PDB file of C-alpha atoms in Angstrom:
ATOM      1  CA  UNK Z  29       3.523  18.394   1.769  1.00  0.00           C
ATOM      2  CA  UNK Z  30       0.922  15.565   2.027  1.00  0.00           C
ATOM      3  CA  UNK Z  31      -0.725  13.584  -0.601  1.00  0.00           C
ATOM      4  CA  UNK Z  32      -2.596  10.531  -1.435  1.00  0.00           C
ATOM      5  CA  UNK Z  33      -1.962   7.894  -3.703  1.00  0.00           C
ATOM      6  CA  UNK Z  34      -3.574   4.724  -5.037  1.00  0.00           C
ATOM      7  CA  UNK Z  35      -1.266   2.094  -5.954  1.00  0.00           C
ATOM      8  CA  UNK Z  36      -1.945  -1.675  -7.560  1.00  0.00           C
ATOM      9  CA  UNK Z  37       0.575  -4.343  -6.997  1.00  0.00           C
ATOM     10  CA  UNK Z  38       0.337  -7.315  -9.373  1.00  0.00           C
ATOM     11  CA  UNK Z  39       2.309 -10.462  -9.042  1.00  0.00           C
ATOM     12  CA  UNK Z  40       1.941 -13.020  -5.975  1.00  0.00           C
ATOM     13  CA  UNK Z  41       0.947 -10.916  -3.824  1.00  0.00           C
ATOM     14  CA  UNK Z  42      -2.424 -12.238  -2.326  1.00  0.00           C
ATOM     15  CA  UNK Z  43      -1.512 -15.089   0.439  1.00  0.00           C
ATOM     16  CA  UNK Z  44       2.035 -13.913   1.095  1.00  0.00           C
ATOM     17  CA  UNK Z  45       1.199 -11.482   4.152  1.00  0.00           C
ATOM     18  CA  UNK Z  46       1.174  -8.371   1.974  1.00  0.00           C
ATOM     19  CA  UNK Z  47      -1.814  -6.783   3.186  1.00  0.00           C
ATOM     20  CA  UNK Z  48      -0.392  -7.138   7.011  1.00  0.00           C
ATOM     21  CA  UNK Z  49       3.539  -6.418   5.939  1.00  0.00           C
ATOM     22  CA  UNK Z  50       2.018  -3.032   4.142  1.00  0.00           C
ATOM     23  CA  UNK Z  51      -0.237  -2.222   7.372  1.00  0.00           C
ATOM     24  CA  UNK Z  52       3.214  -2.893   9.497  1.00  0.00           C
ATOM     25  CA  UNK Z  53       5.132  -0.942   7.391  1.00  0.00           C
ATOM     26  CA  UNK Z  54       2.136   2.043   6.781  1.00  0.00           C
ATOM     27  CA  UNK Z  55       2.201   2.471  11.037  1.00  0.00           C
ATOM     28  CA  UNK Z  56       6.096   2.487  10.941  1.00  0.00           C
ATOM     29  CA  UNK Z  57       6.256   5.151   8.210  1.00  0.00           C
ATOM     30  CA  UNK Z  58       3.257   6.849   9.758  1.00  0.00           C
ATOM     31  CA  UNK Z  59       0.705   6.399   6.655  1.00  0.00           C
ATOM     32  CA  UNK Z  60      -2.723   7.019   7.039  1.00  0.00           C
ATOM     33  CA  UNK Z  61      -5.148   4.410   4.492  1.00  0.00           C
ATOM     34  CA  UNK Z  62      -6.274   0.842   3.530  1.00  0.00           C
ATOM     35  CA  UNK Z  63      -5.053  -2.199   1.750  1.00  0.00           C
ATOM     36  CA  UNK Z  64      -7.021  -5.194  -0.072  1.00  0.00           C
ATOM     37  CA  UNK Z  65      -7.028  -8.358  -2.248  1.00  0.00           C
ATOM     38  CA  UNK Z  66      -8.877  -7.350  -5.641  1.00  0.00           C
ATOM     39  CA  UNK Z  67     -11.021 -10.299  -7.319  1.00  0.00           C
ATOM     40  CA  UNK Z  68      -8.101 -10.654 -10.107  1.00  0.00           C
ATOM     41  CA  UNK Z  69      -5.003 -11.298  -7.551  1.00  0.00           C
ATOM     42  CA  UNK Z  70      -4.082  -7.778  -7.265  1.00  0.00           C
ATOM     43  CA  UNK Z  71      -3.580  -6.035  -4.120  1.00  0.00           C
ATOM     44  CA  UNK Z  72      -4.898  -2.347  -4.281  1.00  0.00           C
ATOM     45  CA  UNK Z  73      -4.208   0.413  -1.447  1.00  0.00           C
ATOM     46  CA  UNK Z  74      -4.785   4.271  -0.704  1.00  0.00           C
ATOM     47  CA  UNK Z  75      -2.138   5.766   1.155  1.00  0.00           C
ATOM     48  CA  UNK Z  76      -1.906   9.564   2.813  1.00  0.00           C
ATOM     49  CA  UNK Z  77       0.586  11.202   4.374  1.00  0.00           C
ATOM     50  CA  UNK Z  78       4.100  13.173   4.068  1.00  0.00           C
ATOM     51  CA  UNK Z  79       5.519  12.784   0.607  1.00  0.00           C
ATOM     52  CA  UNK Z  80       8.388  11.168   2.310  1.00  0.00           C
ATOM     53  CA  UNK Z  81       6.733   8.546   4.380  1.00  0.00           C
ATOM     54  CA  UNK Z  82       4.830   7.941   1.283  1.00  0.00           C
ATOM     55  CA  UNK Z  83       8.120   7.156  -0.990  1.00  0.00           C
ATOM     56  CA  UNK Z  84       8.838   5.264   1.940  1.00  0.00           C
ATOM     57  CA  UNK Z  85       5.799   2.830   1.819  1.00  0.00           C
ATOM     58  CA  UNK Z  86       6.419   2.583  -2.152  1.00  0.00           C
ATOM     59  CA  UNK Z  87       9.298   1.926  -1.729  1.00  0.00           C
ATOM     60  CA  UNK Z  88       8.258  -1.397   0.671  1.00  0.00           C
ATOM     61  CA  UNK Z  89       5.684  -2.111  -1.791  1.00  0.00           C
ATOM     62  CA  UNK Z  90       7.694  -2.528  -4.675  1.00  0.00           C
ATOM     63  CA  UNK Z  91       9.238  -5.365  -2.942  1.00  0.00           C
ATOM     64  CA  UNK Z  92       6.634  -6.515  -0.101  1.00  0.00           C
ATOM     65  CA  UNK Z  93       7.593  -9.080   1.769  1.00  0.00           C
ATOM     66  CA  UNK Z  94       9.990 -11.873   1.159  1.00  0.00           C
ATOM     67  CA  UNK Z  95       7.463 -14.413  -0.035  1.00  0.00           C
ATOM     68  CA  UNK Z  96       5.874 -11.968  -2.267  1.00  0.00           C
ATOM     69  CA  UNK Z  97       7.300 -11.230  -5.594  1.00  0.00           C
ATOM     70  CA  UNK Z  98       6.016  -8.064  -7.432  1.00  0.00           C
ATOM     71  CA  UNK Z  99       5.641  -7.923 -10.844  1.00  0.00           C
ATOM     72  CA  UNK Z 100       4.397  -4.408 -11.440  1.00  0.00           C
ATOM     73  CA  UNK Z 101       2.910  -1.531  -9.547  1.00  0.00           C
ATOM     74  CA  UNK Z 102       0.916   1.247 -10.567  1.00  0.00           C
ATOM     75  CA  UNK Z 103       0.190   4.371  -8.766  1.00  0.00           C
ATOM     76  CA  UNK Z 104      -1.411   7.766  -9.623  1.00  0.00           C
ATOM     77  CA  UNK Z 105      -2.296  10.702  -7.259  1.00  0.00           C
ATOM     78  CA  UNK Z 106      -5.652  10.988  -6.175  1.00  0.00           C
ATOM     79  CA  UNK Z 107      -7.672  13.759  -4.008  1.00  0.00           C
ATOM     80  CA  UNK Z 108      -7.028  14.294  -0.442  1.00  0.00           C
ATOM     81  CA  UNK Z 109      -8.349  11.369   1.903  1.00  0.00           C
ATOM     82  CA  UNK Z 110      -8.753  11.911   5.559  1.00  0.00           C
ATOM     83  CA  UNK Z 111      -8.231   8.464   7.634  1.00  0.00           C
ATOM     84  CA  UNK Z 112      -7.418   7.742  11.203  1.00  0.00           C
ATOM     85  CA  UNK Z 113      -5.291   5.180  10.685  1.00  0.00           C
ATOM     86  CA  UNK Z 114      -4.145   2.237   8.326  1.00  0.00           C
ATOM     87  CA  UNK Z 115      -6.926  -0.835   7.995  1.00  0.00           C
ATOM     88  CA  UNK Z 116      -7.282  -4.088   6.332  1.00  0.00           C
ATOM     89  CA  UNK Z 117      -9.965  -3.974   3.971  1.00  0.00           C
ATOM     90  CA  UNK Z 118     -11.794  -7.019   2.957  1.00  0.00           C
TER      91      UNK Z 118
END
């Protein structure tokens, strides 16, 4: 079944590569979406795809990459988004 989901990270997560290490890690799980820095240091993203690959990506996000360190991340379902691919939003 696919879904989307929107999902915050908080924590240091702006300057750390997160936005590229989630695009990486979107095109290896095969998640359709877009990442970006909020104003308040957050990083928010829309992914869509198989459930799986999506636990997958949350999964990576929880953690990001090494120099990130997540404090807390939120997610809720939202409506179906159609994307061709994963993209850096700025």
């Amino acid at each position: 079944m696919k879904s989307c989901r929107r999902c915050v990270i908080s924590g240091r997560v702006q300057g750390v590569y997160f936005r590229q290490g989630t695009l990486e890690q979107a095109e290896k799980c095969g998640v359709k979406g877009w990442v970006r820095n909020l104003n308040n240091g957050d990083v928010e993203c829309v992914i869509c795809g198989d459930n799986e690959a999506l636990e997958q990506l949350m999964t990576w996000l929880h953690q990001g990459p090494p120099s990130a360190h997540v404090v807390k991340m939120e997610s809720s379902d939202i409506p179906w988004e159609e994307h061709t691919g994963f993209s850096i939003r700025r």
